[in-house]
Amino acid sequence: MHKEKDKKNILVYALTERRGGIESFFINYSKYLINIHLDYIKLSSNILSYEDKLDDSNIYYVPRRRENSKLRKEKIKEILLSKEYDALWFNSNDLASIDIIKEAKKAGIKCIGHAHNSRTDRLDRSIRHNINKRLVNKDFDGKFACSISAANWFYTEPKEANIIYNAINVDKYLYDEAKRKKIRDKYNIPDDFMVLGDIGRLEKQKNITYLIDVFERYHQANPKSCLIIVGTGSKKDSLHDYVKDKSLQSSVVFTGEVDNTRDYLSAFDIFLMPSLYEGLPVTLVEAQAAGLKCIVADNITQEVNVTKNIKYLPIKKESINLWVENILKSNNRVTEGKKLKDSVFDITKSADYLEKEILKIID
Protein backbone atom coordinates (compact mmCIF):
# COMPACT_ATOMS: atom_id res chain seq x y z
CA MET A 1 0.00 0.00 0.00
CA HIS A 2 1.41 3.38 -0.95
CA LYS A 3 0.22 6.89 -1.66
CA GLU A 4 1.79 9.38 -4.03
CA LYS A 5 3.22 12.20 -1.93
CA ASP A 6 1.00 15.29 -1.58
CA LYS A 7 -1.53 14.00 -4.12
CA LYS A 8 -4.91 12.36 -3.78
CA ASN A 9 -5.16 8.96 -5.45
CA ILE A 10 -8.26 8.22 -7.48
CA LEU A 11 -9.16 5.05 -9.38
CA VAL A 12 -11.09 5.71 -12.60
CA TYR A 13 -13.61 3.20 -13.97
CA ALA A 14 -13.64 2.47 -16.92
CA LEU A 15 -11.82 2.86 -20.23
CA THR A 16 -12.77 0.91 -23.35
CA GLU A 17 -10.78 -0.11 -26.39
CA ARG A 18 -12.24 2.62 -28.58
CA ARG A 19 -11.58 6.26 -27.88
CA GLY A 20 -15.04 7.60 -27.11
CA GLY A 21 -16.33 10.43 -24.95
CA ILE A 22 -15.15 9.04 -21.61
CA GLU A 23 -11.69 8.28 -22.95
CA SER A 24 -11.38 11.73 -24.54
CA PHE A 25 -12.48 13.35 -21.29
CA PHE A 26 -9.56 11.85 -19.37
CA ILE A 27 -7.02 12.37 -22.14
CA ASN A 28 -8.01 16.04 -22.10
CA TYR A 29 -8.33 16.59 -18.35
CA SER A 30 -5.68 14.35 -16.76
CA LYS A 31 -2.69 16.62 -17.38
CA TYR A 32 -4.48 19.59 -15.77
CA LEU A 33 -5.27 17.91 -12.43
CA ILE A 34 -2.34 19.12 -10.37
CA ASN A 35 -3.22 17.74 -6.93
CA ILE A 36 -4.78 14.47 -8.05
CA HIS A 37 -3.16 11.28 -9.37
CA LEU A 38 -5.33 9.05 -11.54
CA ASP A 39 -5.10 5.30 -12.11
CA TYR A 40 -7.46 3.58 -14.54
CA ILE A 41 -9.39 0.37 -15.04
CA LYS A 42 -9.84 -0.73 -18.64
CA LEU A 43 -12.30 -3.30 -19.98
CA SER A 44 -9.97 -4.67 -22.64
CA SER A 45 -6.94 -6.92 -22.22
CA ASN A 46 -5.30 -5.21 -25.22
CA ILE A 47 -2.95 -2.26 -25.04
CA LEU A 48 -5.14 0.75 -25.79
CA SER A 49 -4.12 2.99 -28.68
CA TYR A 50 -4.21 6.04 -26.42
CA GLU A 51 -2.59 4.58 -23.25
CA ASP A 52 0.56 6.63 -23.77
CA LYS A 53 -1.50 9.81 -23.38
CA LEU A 54 -2.42 8.90 -19.78
CA ASP A 55 0.86 9.92 -18.18
CA ASP A 56 2.34 8.11 -15.16
CA SER A 57 -0.81 6.13 -14.43
CA ASN A 58 -1.33 2.49 -13.55
CA ILE A 59 -3.83 0.94 -15.99
CA TYR A 60 -5.47 -2.27 -14.78
CA TYR A 61 -7.47 -4.75 -16.82
CA VAL A 62 -10.81 -6.02 -15.53
CA PRO A 63 -12.97 -8.23 -17.75
CA ARG A 64 -16.63 -7.47 -18.39
CA ARG A 65 -19.07 -9.52 -16.36
CA ARG A 66 -20.29 -11.47 -19.40
CA GLU A 67 -16.69 -12.46 -20.22
CA ASN A 68 -15.63 -13.82 -16.82
CA SER A 69 -17.67 -12.80 -13.78
CA LYS A 70 -15.49 -14.71 -11.29
CA LEU A 71 -12.22 -13.19 -12.51
CA ARG A 72 -13.86 -9.77 -12.65
CA LYS A 73 -14.81 -9.93 -8.97
CA GLU A 74 -11.31 -11.09 -7.97
CA LYS A 75 -9.59 -8.39 -10.01
CA ILE A 76 -11.83 -5.62 -8.68
CA LYS A 77 -11.09 -6.57 -5.06
CA GLU A 78 -7.37 -6.88 -5.79
CA ILE A 79 -7.14 -3.46 -7.46
CA LEU A 80 -9.17 -1.63 -4.82
CA LEU A 81 -6.80 -2.91 -2.13
CA SER A 82 -3.57 -2.46 -4.13
CA LYS A 83 -3.19 1.18 -3.21
CA GLU A 84 -4.56 3.68 -0.72
CA TYR A 85 -7.25 5.12 -2.95
CA ASP A 86 -9.14 8.20 -1.81
CA ALA A 87 -12.01 7.61 -4.23
CA LEU A 88 -13.42 5.51 -7.03
CA TRP A 89 -14.49 7.74 -9.95
CA PHE A 90 -17.20 5.74 -11.74
CA ASN A 91 -17.55 6.92 -15.36
CA SER A 92 -20.17 5.27 -17.53
CA ASN A 93 -22.99 5.73 -20.00
CA ASP A 94 -25.33 3.77 -17.73
CA LEU A 95 -25.60 1.93 -14.41
CA ALA A 96 -26.11 -1.57 -15.80
CA SER A 97 -23.05 -2.82 -13.86
CA ILE A 98 -22.53 -1.41 -10.36
CA ASP A 99 -20.53 -4.21 -8.72
CA ILE A 100 -17.36 -2.13 -8.43
CA ILE A 101 -19.25 0.62 -6.59
CA LYS A 102 -20.50 -1.88 -4.01
CA GLU A 103 -17.00 -3.34 -3.58
CA ALA A 104 -15.47 0.12 -3.15
CA LYS A 105 -17.97 1.01 -0.44
CA LYS A 106 -17.19 -2.26 1.35
CA ALA A 107 -13.51 -1.27 1.26
CA GLY A 108 -14.29 2.13 2.78
CA ILE A 109 -13.50 4.03 -0.43
CA LYS A 110 -15.58 7.07 -1.43
CA CYS A 111 -17.40 6.93 -4.77
CA ILE A 112 -17.94 9.66 -7.34
CA GLY A 113 -20.48 9.02 -10.07
CA HIS A 114 -20.06 10.60 -13.51
CA ALA A 115 -22.78 10.34 -16.17
CA HIS A 116 -21.65 10.55 -19.80
CA ASN A 117 -24.79 9.79 -21.79
CA SER A 118 -28.55 10.29 -21.76
CA ARG A 119 -29.83 6.78 -22.65
CA THR A 120 -28.78 3.42 -24.09
CA ASP A 121 -29.72 1.45 -27.22
CA ARG A 122 -30.05 -1.89 -25.45
CA LEU A 123 -33.26 -2.83 -23.65
CA ASP A 124 -31.52 -5.22 -21.23
CA ARG A 125 -29.05 -2.53 -20.13
CA SER A 126 -31.83 0.04 -19.84
CA ILE A 127 -33.82 -2.24 -17.52
CA ARG A 128 -30.78 -2.96 -15.31
CA HIS A 129 -29.88 0.73 -15.31
CA ASN A 130 -33.31 1.81 -14.07
CA ILE A 131 -33.24 -0.79 -11.29
CA ASN A 132 -29.65 -0.08 -10.26
CA LYS A 133 -29.86 3.70 -10.14
CA ARG A 134 -32.30 3.37 -7.25
CA LEU A 135 -30.03 0.89 -5.49
CA VAL A 136 -26.81 2.85 -5.90
CA ASN A 137 -27.87 6.49 -5.52
CA LYS A 138 -27.02 6.55 -1.80
CA ASP A 139 -23.53 5.13 -2.49
CA PHE A 140 -22.34 8.19 -4.41
CA ASP A 141 -20.44 10.66 -2.24
CA GLY A 142 -20.32 13.03 -5.22
CA LYS A 143 -22.27 13.24 -8.46
CA PHE A 144 -21.03 14.58 -11.80
CA ALA A 145 -22.69 14.65 -15.22
CA CYS A 146 -21.64 15.98 -18.62
CA SER A 147 -25.03 17.64 -19.16
CA ILE A 148 -28.44 18.13 -17.55
CA SER A 149 -29.97 15.37 -19.69
CA ALA A 150 -27.20 12.97 -18.60
CA ALA A 151 -27.86 13.82 -14.94
CA ASN A 152 -31.58 13.15 -15.40
CA TRP A 153 -30.77 9.74 -16.91
CA PHE A 154 -28.19 8.70 -14.31
CA TYR A 155 -29.46 9.86 -10.91
CA THR A 156 -32.68 9.61 -8.90
CA GLU A 157 -31.89 13.11 -7.60
CA PRO A 158 -30.39 14.78 -10.70
CA LYS A 159 -30.37 18.28 -9.15
CA GLU A 160 -27.64 17.05 -6.79
CA ALA A 161 -25.30 16.48 -9.75
CA ASN A 162 -22.54 18.92 -10.59
CA ILE A 163 -22.35 19.56 -14.37
CA ILE A 164 -18.77 19.04 -15.55
CA TYR A 165 -18.58 19.96 -19.21
CA ASN A 166 -16.44 18.06 -21.71
CA ALA A 167 -13.84 20.79 -22.09
CA ILE A 168 -10.83 20.97 -24.42
CA ASN A 169 -7.65 22.94 -24.99
CA VAL A 170 -9.23 25.39 -27.41
CA ASP A 171 -5.92 26.56 -28.93
CA LYS A 172 -5.13 23.04 -30.17
CA TYR A 173 -8.34 22.87 -32.21
CA LEU A 174 -8.31 26.28 -33.88
CA TYR A 175 -8.48 26.19 -37.68
CA ASP A 176 -5.14 25.46 -39.36
CA GLU A 177 -4.71 25.93 -43.12
CA ALA A 178 -1.65 23.64 -43.27
CA LYS A 179 -3.53 20.78 -41.56
CA ARG A 180 -6.44 21.32 -43.91
CA LYS A 181 -4.18 20.93 -46.94
CA LYS A 182 -2.43 17.88 -45.46
CA ILE A 183 -5.67 15.92 -44.96
CA ARG A 184 -7.17 16.94 -48.29
CA ASP A 185 -3.98 15.96 -50.11
CA LYS A 186 -4.02 12.59 -48.32
CA TYR A 187 -7.41 11.74 -49.83
CA ASN A 188 -6.93 13.65 -53.11
CA ILE A 189 -9.72 16.09 -52.32
CA PRO A 190 -9.57 19.25 -54.50
CA ASP A 191 -9.51 22.66 -52.80
CA ASP A 192 -12.84 23.67 -54.29
CA PHE A 193 -14.72 20.60 -52.99
CA MET A 194 -17.22 20.99 -50.16
CA VAL A 195 -16.30 18.53 -47.38
CA LEU A 196 -18.99 17.34 -45.00
CA GLY A 197 -17.67 15.57 -41.92
CA ASP A 198 -18.54 13.68 -38.76
CA ILE A 199 -16.43 12.10 -36.01
CA GLY A 200 -17.73 9.30 -33.82
CA ARG A 201 -18.09 5.60 -33.17
CA LEU A 202 -19.73 3.64 -35.97
CA GLU A 203 -22.60 2.45 -33.80
CA LYS A 204 -26.40 2.67 -33.96
CA GLN A 205 -26.45 5.69 -31.62
CA LYS A 206 -24.57 7.85 -34.13
CA ASN A 207 -27.19 7.34 -36.88
CA ILE A 208 -24.61 7.30 -39.68
CA THR A 209 -27.07 5.94 -42.25
CA TYR A 210 -29.05 9.17 -41.90
CA LEU A 211 -25.85 11.15 -42.41
CA ILE A 212 -25.17 9.20 -45.62
CA ASP A 213 -28.74 9.84 -46.79
CA VAL A 214 -28.26 13.57 -46.23
CA PHE A 215 -24.98 13.52 -48.10
CA GLU A 216 -26.49 11.56 -51.01
CA ARG A 217 -29.15 14.25 -51.47
CA TYR A 218 -26.59 17.06 -51.13
CA HIS A 219 -24.15 15.38 -53.53
CA GLN A 220 -26.85 15.15 -56.18
CA ALA A 221 -27.12 18.97 -56.07
CA ASN A 222 -23.37 19.56 -55.68
CA PRO A 223 -21.19 16.81 -57.21
CA LYS A 224 -18.06 18.71 -56.10
CA SER A 225 -18.48 17.41 -52.58
CA CYS A 226 -17.42 14.52 -50.38
CA LEU A 227 -18.17 13.08 -46.96
CA ILE A 228 -15.49 12.13 -44.42
CA ILE A 229 -16.51 9.84 -41.56
CA VAL A 230 -13.88 9.52 -38.82
CA GLY A 231 -14.10 6.58 -36.42
CA THR A 232 -14.67 2.85 -36.21
CA GLY A 233 -17.16 0.49 -34.64
CA SER A 234 -19.37 -2.57 -35.02
CA LYS A 235 -21.40 -1.04 -37.89
CA LYS A 236 -18.35 -0.46 -40.09
CA ASP A 237 -19.02 -3.24 -42.61
CA SER A 238 -22.75 -2.54 -42.93
CA LEU A 239 -22.06 1.17 -43.46
CA HIS A 240 -19.52 0.41 -46.17
CA ASP A 241 -22.18 -1.76 -47.84
CA TYR A 242 -24.74 1.04 -47.49
CA VAL A 243 -22.42 3.47 -49.27
CA LYS A 244 -21.69 0.89 -51.97
CA ASP A 245 -25.40 0.28 -52.56
CA LYS A 246 -25.78 4.00 -53.22
CA SER A 247 -22.73 4.04 -55.55
CA LEU A 248 -21.05 6.68 -53.39
CA GLN A 249 -17.75 4.87 -52.78
CA SER A 250 -15.70 7.51 -54.62
CA SER A 251 -17.26 10.33 -52.59
CA VAL A 252 -17.36 8.90 -49.04
CA VAL A 253 -14.18 8.41 -47.00
CA PHE A 254 -14.09 6.12 -43.96
CA THR A 255 -10.85 6.98 -42.13
CA GLY A 256 -11.04 4.42 -39.33
CA GLU A 257 -9.82 5.47 -35.88
CA VAL A 258 -7.28 8.32 -35.94
CA ASP A 259 -5.37 10.19 -33.25
CA ASN A 260 -5.31 13.56 -35.05
CA THR A 261 -9.01 14.43 -35.21
CA ARG A 262 -8.24 18.15 -34.99
CA ASP A 263 -6.48 17.95 -38.38
CA TYR A 264 -9.64 16.49 -39.91
CA LEU A 265 -11.76 19.24 -38.40
CA SER A 266 -9.65 21.80 -40.25
CA ALA A 267 -10.20 19.82 -43.47
CA PHE A 268 -14.00 19.86 -43.05
CA ASP A 269 -16.21 22.68 -44.32
CA ILE A 270 -19.17 21.78 -42.13
CA PHE A 271 -19.79 19.31 -39.28
CA LEU A 272 -22.89 17.09 -39.12
CA MET A 273 -24.10 15.01 -36.17
CA PRO A 274 -27.49 13.28 -36.58
CA SER A 275 -27.14 11.15 -33.42
CA LEU A 276 -30.16 9.40 -31.92
CA TYR A 277 -29.00 10.66 -28.50
CA GLU A 278 -25.93 12.10 -26.79
CA GLY A 279 -24.79 13.21 -23.34
CA LEU A 280 -22.69 16.17 -24.36
CA PRO A 281 -20.46 15.25 -27.32
CA VAL A 282 -16.90 16.49 -26.96
CA THR A 283 -16.47 16.27 -30.74
CA LEU A 284 -19.11 18.98 -31.07
CA VAL A 285 -17.05 21.19 -28.74
CA GLU A 286 -13.95 20.46 -30.85
CA ALA A 287 -15.83 21.23 -34.07
CA GLN A 288 -16.85 24.63 -32.73
CA ALA A 289 -13.26 25.35 -31.70
CA ALA A 290 -12.27 24.62 -35.32
CA GLY A 291 -14.70 27.36 -36.35
CA LEU A 292 -17.14 25.00 -38.06
CA LYS A 293 -20.81 25.52 -38.62
CA CYS A 294 -22.55 22.45 -37.19
CA ILE A 295 -25.85 20.81 -38.06
CA VAL A 296 -26.98 18.42 -35.33
CA ALA A 297 -30.00 16.41 -34.22
CA ASP A 298 -32.48 18.45 -32.21
CA ASN A 299 -32.24 15.98 -29.30
CA ILE A 300 -28.67 17.15 -28.52
CA THR A 301 -28.38 19.55 -25.59
CA GLN A 302 -28.42 23.29 -26.25
CA GLU A 303 -25.84 23.63 -23.44
CA VAL A 304 -23.07 22.98 -25.97
CA ASN A 305 -23.99 25.82 -28.34
CA VAL A 306 -21.43 28.38 -27.16
CA THR A 307 -20.46 29.87 -30.53
CA LYS A 308 -24.08 29.98 -31.78
CA ASN A 309 -22.84 28.15 -34.88
CA ILE A 310 -24.98 25.08 -34.21
CA LYS A 311 -28.22 24.46 -36.10
CA TYR A 312 -30.58 21.94 -34.48
CA LEU A 313 -32.80 19.94 -36.84
CA PRO A 314 -35.13 16.91 -36.57
CA ILE A 315 -33.81 13.56 -37.79
CA LYS A 316 -36.97 12.39 -39.53
CA LYS A 317 -36.90 11.01 -43.06
CA GLU A 318 -38.91 13.96 -44.30
CA SER A 319 -36.34 16.36 -42.77
CA ILE A 320 -33.45 15.33 -45.04
CA ASN A 321 -34.08 18.21 -47.44
CA LEU A 322 -34.02 20.60 -44.48
CA TRP A 323 -30.55 19.34 -43.56
CA VAL A 324 -29.39 19.76 -47.15
CA GLU A 325 -30.74 23.32 -47.34
CA ASN A 326 -28.73 24.27 -44.24
CA ILE A 327 -25.37 22.95 -45.47
CA LEU A 328 -23.26 26.09 -45.88
CA LYS A 329 -19.50 26.56 -45.85
CA SER A 330 -17.96 27.81 -42.60
CA ASN A 331 -16.23 31.20 -42.67
CA ASN A 332 -14.02 33.23 -40.29
CA ARG A 333 -12.83 29.95 -38.84
CA VAL A 334 -10.22 31.18 -36.33
CA THR A 335 -12.39 34.04 -35.06
CA GLU A 336 -15.38 31.73 -34.57
CA GLY A 337 -13.27 29.11 -32.78
CA LYS A 338 -11.89 31.64 -30.30
CA LYS A 339 -15.41 32.22 -28.99
CA LEU A 340 -14.84 29.14 -26.81
CA LYS A 341 -11.95 30.80 -24.98
CA ASP A 342 -12.74 31.43 -21.29
CA SER A 343 -16.03 29.51 -21.58
CA VAL A 344 -16.99 26.41 -19.57
CA PHE A 345 -15.57 24.38 -22.47
CA ASP A 346 -12.10 25.93 -22.11
CA ILE A 347 -10.14 23.32 -20.16
CA THR A 348 -7.70 25.86 -18.74
CA LYS A 349 -10.67 27.22 -16.77
CA SER A 350 -12.83 24.16 -16.19
CA ALA A 351 -10.09 21.79 -14.95
CA ASP A 352 -9.38 23.98 -11.95
CA TYR A 353 -13.08 23.94 -11.05
CA LEU A 354 -13.26 20.15 -11.47
CA GLU A 355 -10.25 19.56 -9.23
CA LYS A 356 -11.67 21.76 -6.48
CA GLU A 357 -14.98 19.88 -6.59
CA ILE A 358 -13.23 16.49 -6.37
CA LEU A 359 -11.10 17.60 -3.43
CA LYS A 360 -14.25 18.84 -1.64
CA ILE A 361 -15.84 15.40 -2.03
CA ILE A 362 -12.74 13.54 -0.81
CA ASP A 363 -12.09 15.81 2.15
Coordinates of C-alpha atoms in Angstrom, one line a residue, residues 119-341:
R119 CA -29.8 6.8 -22.6
T120 CA -28.8 3.4 -24.1
D121 CA -29.7 1.5 -27.2
R122 CA -30.0 -1.9 -25.4
L123 CA -33.3 -2.8 -23.7
D124 CA -31.5 -5.2 -21.2
R125 CA -29.0 -2.5 -20.1
S126 CA -31.8 0.0 -19.8
I127 CA -33.8 -2.2 -17.5
R128 CA -30.8 -3.0 -15.3
H129 CA -29.9 0.7 -15.3
N130 CA -33.3 1.8 -14.1
I131 CA -33.2 -0.8 -11.3
N132 CA -29.7 -0.1 -10.3
K133 CA -29.9 3.7 -10.1
R134 CA -32.3 3.4 -7.2
L135 CA -30.0 0.9 -5.5
V136 CA -26.8 2.8 -5.9
N137 CA -27.9 6.5 -5.5
K138 CA -27.0 6.6 -1.8
D139 CA -23.5 5.1 -2.5
F140 CA -22.3 8.2 -4.4
D141 CA -20.4 10.7 -2.2
G142 CA -20.3 13.0 -5.2
K143 CA -22.3 13.2 -8.5
F144 CA -21.0 14.6 -11.8
A145 CA -22.7 14.7 -15.2
C146 CA -21.6 16.0 -18.6
S147 CA -25.0 17.6 -19.2
I148 CA -28.4 18.1 -17.6
S149 CA -30.0 15.4 -19.7
A150 CA -27.2 13.0 -18.6
A151 CA -27.9 13.8 -14.9
N152 CA -31.6 13.1 -15.4
W153 CA -30.8 9.7 -16.9
F154 CA -28.2 8.7 -14.3
Y155 CA -29.5 9.9 -10.9
T156 CA -32.7 9.6 -8.9
E157 CA -31.9 13.1 -7.6
P158 CA -30.4 14.8 -10.7
K159 CA -30.4 18.3 -9.2
E160 CA -27.6 17.1 -6.8
A161 CA -25.3 16.5 -9.8
N162 CA -22.5 18.9 -10.6
I163 CA -22.3 19.6 -14.4
I164 CA -18.8 19.0 -15.6
Y165 CA -18.6 20.0 -19.2
N166 CA -16.4 18.1 -21.7
A167 CA -13.8 20.8 -22.1
I168 CA -10.8 21.0 -24.4
N169 CA -7.7 22.9 -25.0
V170 CA -9.2 25.4 -27.4
D171 CA -5.9 26.6 -28.9
K172 CA -5.1 23.0 -30.2
Y173 CA -8.3 22.9 -32.2
L174 CA -8.3 26.3 -33.9
Y175 CA -8.5 26.2 -37.7
D176 CA -5.1 25.5 -39.4
E177 CA -4.7 25.9 -43.1
A178 CA -1.6 23.6 -43.3
K179 CA -3.5 20.8 -41.6
R180 CA -6.4 21.3 -43.9
K181 CA -4.2 20.9 -46.9
K182 CA -2.4 17.9 -45.5
I183 CA -5.7 15.9 -45.0
R184 CA -7.2 16.9 -48.3
D185 CA -4.0 16.0 -50.1
K186 CA -4.0 12.6 -48.3
Y187 CA -7.4 11.7 -49.8
N188 CA -6.9 13.6 -53.1
I189 CA -9.7 16.1 -52.3
P190 CA -9.6 19.2 -54.5
D191 CA -9.5 22.7 -52.8
D192 CA -12.8 23.7 -54.3
F193 CA -14.7 20.6 -53.0
M194 CA -17.2 21.0 -50.2
V195 CA -16.3 18.5 -47.4
L196 CA -19.0 17.3 -45.0
G197 CA -17.7 15.6 -41.9
D198 CA -18.5 13.7 -38.8
I199 CA -16.4 12.1 -36.0
G200 CA -17.7 9.3 -33.8
R201 CA -18.1 5.6 -33.2
L202 CA -19.7 3.6 -36.0
E203 CA -22.6 2.5 -33.8
K204 CA -26.4 2.7 -34.0
Q205 CA -26.4 5.7 -31.6
K206 CA -24.6 7.8 -34.1
N207 CA -27.2 7.3 -36.9
I208 CA -24.6 7.3 -39.7
T209 CA -27.1 5.9 -42.3
Y210 CA -29.0 9.2 -41.9
L211 CA -25.8 11.2 -42.4
I212 CA -25.2 9.2 -45.6
D213 CA -28.7 9.8 -46.8
V214 CA -28.3 13.6 -46.2
F215 CA -25.0 13.5 -48.1
E216 CA -26.5 11.6 -51.0
R217 CA -29.1 14.2 -51.5
Y218 CA -26.6 17.1 -51.1
H219 CA -24.2 15.4 -53.5
Q220 CA -26.8 15.2 -56.2
A221 CA -27.1 19.0 -56.1
N222 CA -23.4 19.6 -55.7
P223 CA -21.2 16.8 -57.2
K224 CA -18.1 18.7 -56.1
S225 CA -18.5 17.4 -52.6
C226 CA -17.4 14.5 -50.4
L227 CA -18.2 13.1 -47.0
I228 CA -15.5 12.1 -44.4
I229 CA -16.5 9.8 -41.6
V230 CA -13.9 9.5 -38.8
G231 CA -14.1 6.6 -36.4
T232 CA -14.7 2.9 -36.2
G233 CA -17.2 0.5 -34.6
S234 CA -19.4 -2.6 -35.0
K235 CA -21.4 -1.0 -37.9
K236 CA -18.4 -0.5 -40.1
D237 CA -19.0 -3.2 -42.6
S238 CA -22.7 -2.5 -42.9
L239 CA -22.1 1.2 -43.5
H240 CA -19.5 0.4 -46.2
D241 CA -22.2 -1.8 -47.8
Y242 CA -24.7 1.0 -47.5
V243 CA -22.4 3.5 -49.3
K244 CA -21.7 0.9 -52.0
D245 CA -25.4 0.3 -52.6
K246 CA -25.8 4.0 -53.2
S247 CA -22.7 4.0 -55.5
L248 CA -21.1 6.7 -53.4
Q249 CA -17.7 4.9 -52.8
S250 CA -15.7 7.5 -54.6
S251 CA -17.3 10.3 -52.6
V252 CA -17.4 8.9 -49.0
V253 CA -14.2 8.4 -47.0
F254 CA -14.1 6.1 -44.0
T255 CA -10.8 7.0 -42.1
G256 CA -11.0 4.4 -39.3
E257 CA -9.8 5.5 -35.9
V258 CA -7.3 8.3 -35.9
D259 CA -5.4 10.2 -33.2
N260 CA -5.3 13.6 -35.0
T261 CA -9.0 14.4 -35.2
R262 CA -8.2 18.2 -35.0
D263 CA -6.5 18.0 -38.4
Y264 CA -9.6 16.5 -39.9
L265 CA -11.8 19.2 -38.4
S266 CA -9.6 21.8 -40.2
A267 CA -10.2 19.8 -43.5
F268 CA -14.0 19.9 -43.0
D269 CA -16.2 22.7 -44.3
I270 CA -19.2 21.8 -42.1
F271 CA -19.8 19.3 -39.3
L272 CA -22.9 17.1 -39.1
M273 CA -24.1 15.0 -36.2
P274 CA -27.5 13.3 -36.6
S275 CA -27.1 11.2 -33.4
L276 CA -30.2 9.4 -31.9
Y277 CA -29.0 10.7 -28.5
E278 CA -25.9 12.1 -26.8
G279 CA -24.8 13.2 -23.3
L280 CA -22.7 16.2 -24.4
P281 CA -20.5 15.2 -27.3
V282 CA -16.9 16.5 -27.0
T283 CA -16.5 16.3 -30.7
L284 CA -19.1 19.0 -31.1
V285 CA -17.1 21.2 -28.7
E286 CA -14.0 20.5 -30.8
A287 CA -15.8 21.2 -34.1
Q288 CA -16.8 24.6 -32.7
A289 CA -13.3 25.3 -31.7
A290 CA -12.3 24.6 -35.3
G291 CA -14.7 27.4 -36.3
L292 CA -17.1 25.0 -38.1
K293 CA -20.8 25.5 -38.6
C294 CA -22.5 22.4 -37.2
I295 CA -25.8 20.8 -38.1
V296 CA -27.0 18.4 -35.3
A297 CA -30.0 16.4 -34.2
D298 CA -32.5 18.4 -32.2
N299 CA -32.2 16.0 -29.3
I300 CA -28.7 17.1 -28.5
T301 CA -28.4 19.5 -25.6
Q302 CA -28.4 23.3 -26.3
E303 CA -25.8 23.6 -23.4
V304 CA -23.1 23.0 -26.0
N305 CA -24.0 25.8 -28.3
V306 CA -21.4 28.4 -27.2
T307 CA -20.5 29.9 -30.5
K308 CA -24.1 30.0 -31.8
N309 CA -22.8 28.1 -34.9
I310 CA -25.0 25.1 -34.2
K311 CA -28.2 24.5 -36.1
Y312 CA -30.6 21.9 -34.5
L313 CA -32.8 19.9 -36.8
P314 CA -35.1 16.9 -36.6
I315 CA -33.8 13.6 -37.8
K316 CA -37.0 12.4 -39.5
K317 CA -36.9 11.0 -43.1
E318 CA -38.9 14.0 -44.3
S319 CA -36.3 16.4 -42.8
I320 CA -33.4 15.3 -45.0
N321 CA -34.1 18.2 -47.4
L322 CA -34.0 20.6 -44.5
W323 CA -30.6 19.3 -43.6
V324 CA -29.4 19.8 -47.2
E325 CA -30.7 23.3 -47.3
N326 CA -28.7 24.3 -44.2
I327 CA -25.4 23.0 -45.5
L328 CA -23.3 26.1 -45.9
K329 CA -19.5 26.6 -45.9
S330 CA -18.0 27.8 -42.6
N331 CA -16.2 31.2 -42.7
N332 CA -14.0 33.2 -40.3
R333 CA -12.8 29.9 -38.8
V334 CA -10.2 31.2 -36.3
T335 CA -12.4 34.0 -35.1
E336 CA -15.4 31.7 -34.6
G337 CA -13.3 29.1 -32.8
K338 CA -11.9 31.6 -30.3
K339 CA -15.4 32.2 -29.0
L340 CA -14.8 29.1 -26.8
K341 CA -12.0 30.8 -25.0

